[in-house]
Short mmCIF file of C-alpha atoms in Angstrom, two decimals:
data_model
loop_
_atom_site.label_atom_id
_atom_site.label_comp_id
_atom_site.label_asym_id
_atom_site.label_seq_id
_atom_site.Cartn_x
_atom_site.Cartn_y
_atom_site.Cartn_z
CA ALA A 1169 98.67 71.44 102.10
CA ALA A 1170 98.29 73.82 99.02
CA LEU A 1171 101.08 75.67 97.51
CA GLY A 1172 101.08 79.44 97.08
CA LEU A 1173 97.88 81.50 97.45
CA ASP A 1174 95.03 82.23 95.46
CA SER A 1175 93.23 85.25 97.09
CA GLY A 1176 90.15 85.57 94.96
CA ARG A 1177 88.72 85.39 91.73
CA GLU A 1178 89.49 88.80 90.50
CA GLU A 1179 93.22 88.62 92.04
CA SER A 1180 96.29 87.22 90.53
CA ARG A 1181 97.53 83.97 91.74
CA ILE A 1182 100.68 83.81 93.52
CA GLY A 1183 102.64 80.32 93.40
CA PRO A 1184 106.03 79.12 94.22
CA SER A 1185 108.79 81.61 93.10
CA ALA A 1186 111.59 78.76 92.68
CA PHE A 1187 112.68 75.16 92.72
CA ASP A 1188 115.85 73.24 92.58
CA ILE A 1189 116.73 69.54 92.32
CA GLY A 1190 118.69 67.97 95.31
CA PRO A 1191 121.41 65.50 95.10
CA ASP A 1192 118.95 62.51 95.94
CA GLY A 1193 116.58 63.79 92.92
CA SER A 1194 114.28 65.45 95.25
CA VAL A 1195 112.38 68.62 94.08
CA VAL A 1196 112.93 71.36 96.48
CA LEU A 1197 110.22 74.06 96.18
CA LEU A 1198 110.57 77.37 97.80
CA ASP A 1199 106.89 78.17 98.73
CA GLN A 1200 107.30 81.84 99.68
CA VAL A 1201 103.64 82.84 100.46
CA ASN A 1202 103.32 80.22 103.21
CA ARG A 1203 107.10 80.59 104.54
CA ARG A 1204 108.28 76.85 103.87
CA LEU A 1205 110.11 74.45 101.73
CA VAL A 1206 108.31 71.70 99.86
CA VAL A 1207 110.03 68.57 99.22
CA LEU A 1208 108.88 66.11 96.47
CA ARG A 1209 109.97 62.69 96.45
CA HIS A 1210 108.65 60.09 93.96
CA GLY A 1211 106.18 57.87 95.61
CA ALA A 1212 106.41 59.76 98.76
CA ARG A 1213 104.04 62.41 100.48
CA PRO A 1214 105.22 65.96 100.38
CA VAL A 1215 107.33 67.07 103.07
CA HIS A 1216 106.63 70.80 104.25
CA ALA A 1217 109.56 72.46 106.23
CA PRO A 1218 108.55 76.06 107.65
CA ILE A 1219 111.64 78.27 107.10
CA GLU A 1220 112.29 82.09 108.48
CA PHE A 1221 111.46 84.31 105.49
CA ALA A 1222 110.84 87.98 105.37
CA GLY A 1223 109.21 88.63 101.95
CA GLY A 1224 109.45 89.31 98.31
CA GLU A 1225 109.40 86.46 95.46
CA GLY A 1226 112.78 84.98 96.71
CA ASP A 1227 114.90 82.30 94.87
CA LEU A 1228 116.06 78.96 95.91
CA ALA A 1229 119.28 76.65 95.06
CA VAL A 1230 120.13 73.40 96.52
CA GLY A 1231 124.01 72.33 96.91
CA GLY A 1232 125.61 68.96 96.46
CA ASP A 1233 125.26 68.16 100.08
CA GLY A 1234 121.60 69.04 100.14
CA THR A 1235 121.98 72.28 101.89
CA VAL A 1236 119.06 74.60 100.70
CA TYR A 1237 120.39 78.24 99.84
CA VAL A 1238 117.41 80.72 99.92
CA LEU A 1239 117.55 84.24 98.50
CA ASP A 1240 115.27 86.43 100.77
CA SER A 1241 114.77 89.48 98.70
CA SER A 1242 113.06 91.36 101.34
CA ALA A 1243 113.90 95.28 101.95
CA ARG A 1244 117.37 94.25 102.71
CA PRO A 1245 118.22 90.95 100.95
CA LEU A 1246 120.07 88.13 102.73
CA VAL A 1247 121.05 84.47 101.78
CA ARG A 1248 119.81 82.10 104.42
CA ALA A 1249 121.11 78.43 104.58
CA PHE A 1250 119.06 75.65 105.78
CA THR A 1251 119.17 71.86 105.89
CA ALA A 1252 116.64 69.78 103.74
CA ALA A 1253 114.57 69.67 106.89
CA GLY A 1254 114.24 73.24 107.11
CA ALA A 1255 116.64 73.76 110.15
CA PRO A 1256 118.59 77.09 109.80
CA ILE A 1257 122.33 76.85 109.14
CA ALA A 1258 123.47 80.41 108.74
CA ALA A 1259 122.49 83.66 107.16
CA THR A 1260 124.17 86.65 105.71
CA ARG A 1261 123.25 90.26 104.45
CA LEU A 1262 124.15 91.13 100.78
CA ALA A 1263 126.34 93.61 100.09
CA GLU A 1264 123.78 95.61 97.55
CA PRO A 1265 120.35 96.69 97.95
CA THR A 1266 118.65 94.59 95.36
CA ALA A 1267 119.05 90.92 94.07
CA ASP A 1268 116.83 88.79 92.08
CA MET A 1269 118.86 85.33 91.56
CA ILE A 1270 120.95 82.81 93.68
CA ARG A 1271 122.65 80.00 91.53
CA LEU A 1272 125.37 77.31 92.65
CA GLY A 1273 129.06 77.69 91.40
CA PRO A 1274 131.93 75.60 91.88
CA SER A 1275 132.91 77.33 95.16
CA GLY A 1276 129.27 77.95 96.47
CA PRO A 1277 126.00 80.05 96.13
CA LEU A 1278 126.42 83.46 93.83
CA VAL A 1279 123.77 85.98 93.94
CA HIS A 1280 122.79 88.18 91.01
CA SER A 1281 122.68 91.93 92.62
CA TYR A 1282 121.57 95.38 91.54
CA PRO A 1283 122.52 98.04 90.54
CA SER A 1284 126.20 96.69 89.66
CA GLU A 1285 124.72 93.60 87.79
CA MET A 1286 127.63 91.71 89.36
CA TRP A 1287 127.44 88.04 90.84
CA LEU A 1288 128.25 88.08 94.83
CA PRO A 1289 129.58 85.09 96.26
CA THR A 1290 128.04 84.42 99.83
CA GLY A 1291 130.25 81.35 100.53
CA PRO A 1292 129.10 77.75 101.69
CA GLY A 1293 130.90 77.97 104.92
CA ARG A 1294 129.78 78.68 108.53
CA PRO A 1295 130.10 81.37 108.92
CA PRO A 1296 129.26 82.83 105.30
CA PHE A 1297 131.04 85.60 103.65
CA THR A 1298 130.51 89.21 104.67
CA PRO A 1299 129.50 92.01 102.69
CA PRO A 1300 132.80 93.35 102.36
CA ARG A 1301 134.19 90.11 101.34
CA GLN A 1302 131.36 89.62 98.79
CA LEU A 1303 132.27 92.89 97.11
CA ALA A 1304 136.01 91.97 97.01
CA SER A 1305 135.22 88.80 95.38
CA ALA A 1306 132.28 89.97 92.87
CA GLN A 1307 132.37 89.12 89.19
CA PRO A 1308 130.56 90.10 86.00
CA ALA A 1309 130.38 86.54 84.94
CA ARG A 1310 128.45 83.84 86.68
CA ASN A 1311 130.81 80.80 87.57
CA ALA A 1312 128.86 77.85 86.34
CA LEU A 1313 129.47 74.13 87.90
CA SER A 1314 131.04 73.40 84.80
CA GLY A 1315 133.81 76.14 85.50
CA VAL A 1316 133.14 78.27 82.52
CA GLY A 1317 131.70 81.90 83.17
CA VAL A 1318 128.07 82.69 82.09
CA VAL A 1319 127.81 86.41 80.80
CA VAL A 1320 124.21 87.73 79.89
CA HIS A 1321 123.32 91.30 78.77
CA ALA A 1322 119.75 91.79 77.91
CA SER A 1323 117.63 94.77 76.59
CA PRO A 1324 114.03 95.26 75.00
CA SER A 1325 115.82 94.92 71.52
CA GLU A 1326 118.60 92.31 72.02
CA VAL A 1327 120.04 89.74 74.16
CA LYS A 1328 124.15 89.13 74.24
CA LEU A 1329 125.18 86.08 75.89
CA ALA A 1330 128.75 84.53 76.36
CA LEU A 1331 130.83 81.84 77.59
CA VAL A 1332 134.31 83.02 78.93
CA HIS A 1333 137.29 81.54 80.68
CA GLY A 1334 138.97 84.42 82.86
CA ASP A 1335 139.20 87.08 80.29
CA ARG A 1336 138.77 85.36 77.17
CA VAL A 1337 135.64 84.90 75.45
CA GLU A 1338 135.06 81.38 74.30
CA HIS A 1339 131.51 81.43 72.42
CA ALA A 1340 129.25 84.40 72.06
CA TRP A 1341 125.93 84.78 70.78
CA LEU A 1342 123.33 87.92 69.79
CA LEU A 1343 119.55 87.38 69.98
CA HIS A 1344 117.28 89.56 67.85
CA SER A 1345 113.47 89.45 67.84
CA GLY A 1346 110.49 90.85 66.13
CA THR A 1347 109.12 91.80 69.57
CA SER A 1348 110.41 92.87 72.82
CA PHE A 1349 112.43 90.91 75.05
CA GLY A 1350 111.62 90.65 78.57
CA GLU A 1351 113.79 88.48 81.23
CA VAL A 1352 116.25 85.92 80.67
CA GLN A 1353 115.06 82.96 82.64
CA LEU A 1354 117.54 80.60 82.20
CA ALA A 1355 121.25 80.77 80.67
CA GLU A 1356 123.30 77.36 81.27
CA PRO A 1357 126.01 75.88 79.39
CA TYR A 1358 124.90 72.59 77.69
CA GLY A 1359 126.99 70.28 75.38
CA ASP A 1360 129.41 72.79 73.24
CA GLY A 1361 127.14 75.74 73.64
CA MET A 1362 123.96 76.96 75.75
CA VAL A 1363 120.40 76.48 76.63
CA VAL A 1364 118.56 79.79 77.11
CA VAL A 1365 114.90 80.47 78.04
CA VAL A 1366 113.71 84.16 77.22
CA ARG A 1367 110.56 85.81 77.36
CA LEU A 1368 109.01 87.76 74.44
CA TRP A 1369 105.99 89.99 74.74
CA ASN A 1370 103.89 92.96 73.38
CA GLU A 1371 100.97 94.51 74.21
CA LYS A 1372 98.52 91.62 74.10
CA HIS A 1373 100.84 88.48 74.14
CA ALA A 1374 103.62 87.15 75.98
CA GLU A 1375 105.38 83.74 75.74
CA PHE A 1376 108.60 81.92 76.74
CA ARG A 1377 111.13 80.54 74.19
CA VAL A 1378 113.43 77.72 74.84
CA LEU A 1379 116.66 78.13 72.67
CA ARG A 1380 119.61 75.49 72.01
CA LEU A 1381 122.62 77.48 71.04
#
């Protein structure tokens, strides 16, 4: 009943790659190593729900109705939708060859893709959006649940962040660091600004910083 995999003392540990909070307050984990969802509720035993999952680290987002959207970042990425019990609902291929994040927007799941670095909507319906419709509706900003667009541009030397409405920039920030930036783990509207989690690293150390902007 363990999560993830520890394959040996000299091997790196592979843990669950993503989690989200369900509408009932439960924590839903993507235990991608064991190809299952794990639902944790206060005072109850964990519930393990086997799912179809082809490979990669993957990502997960839970809708307001409890639907679990899983980014299966295998050789040809796709988005799978499941009930909280792991029953399959629908699946759709992505229009681009690589993707790393799935988030919920006002109109359903959005996937961050490469090489365009656009957010592709895959749709909450049955059936979900086809690849041509995803491309036709793609946006450079991620539409957050609050209705504002979030834009992130990161490089090792700086991180640019903005909140936008349509083509109008409402707020923007430029982050600098004495050490190199890695990935931006989180960038979400919060109050009158944003909460951002960034990774900083050098050849000997790495750490995460939580910033309130």
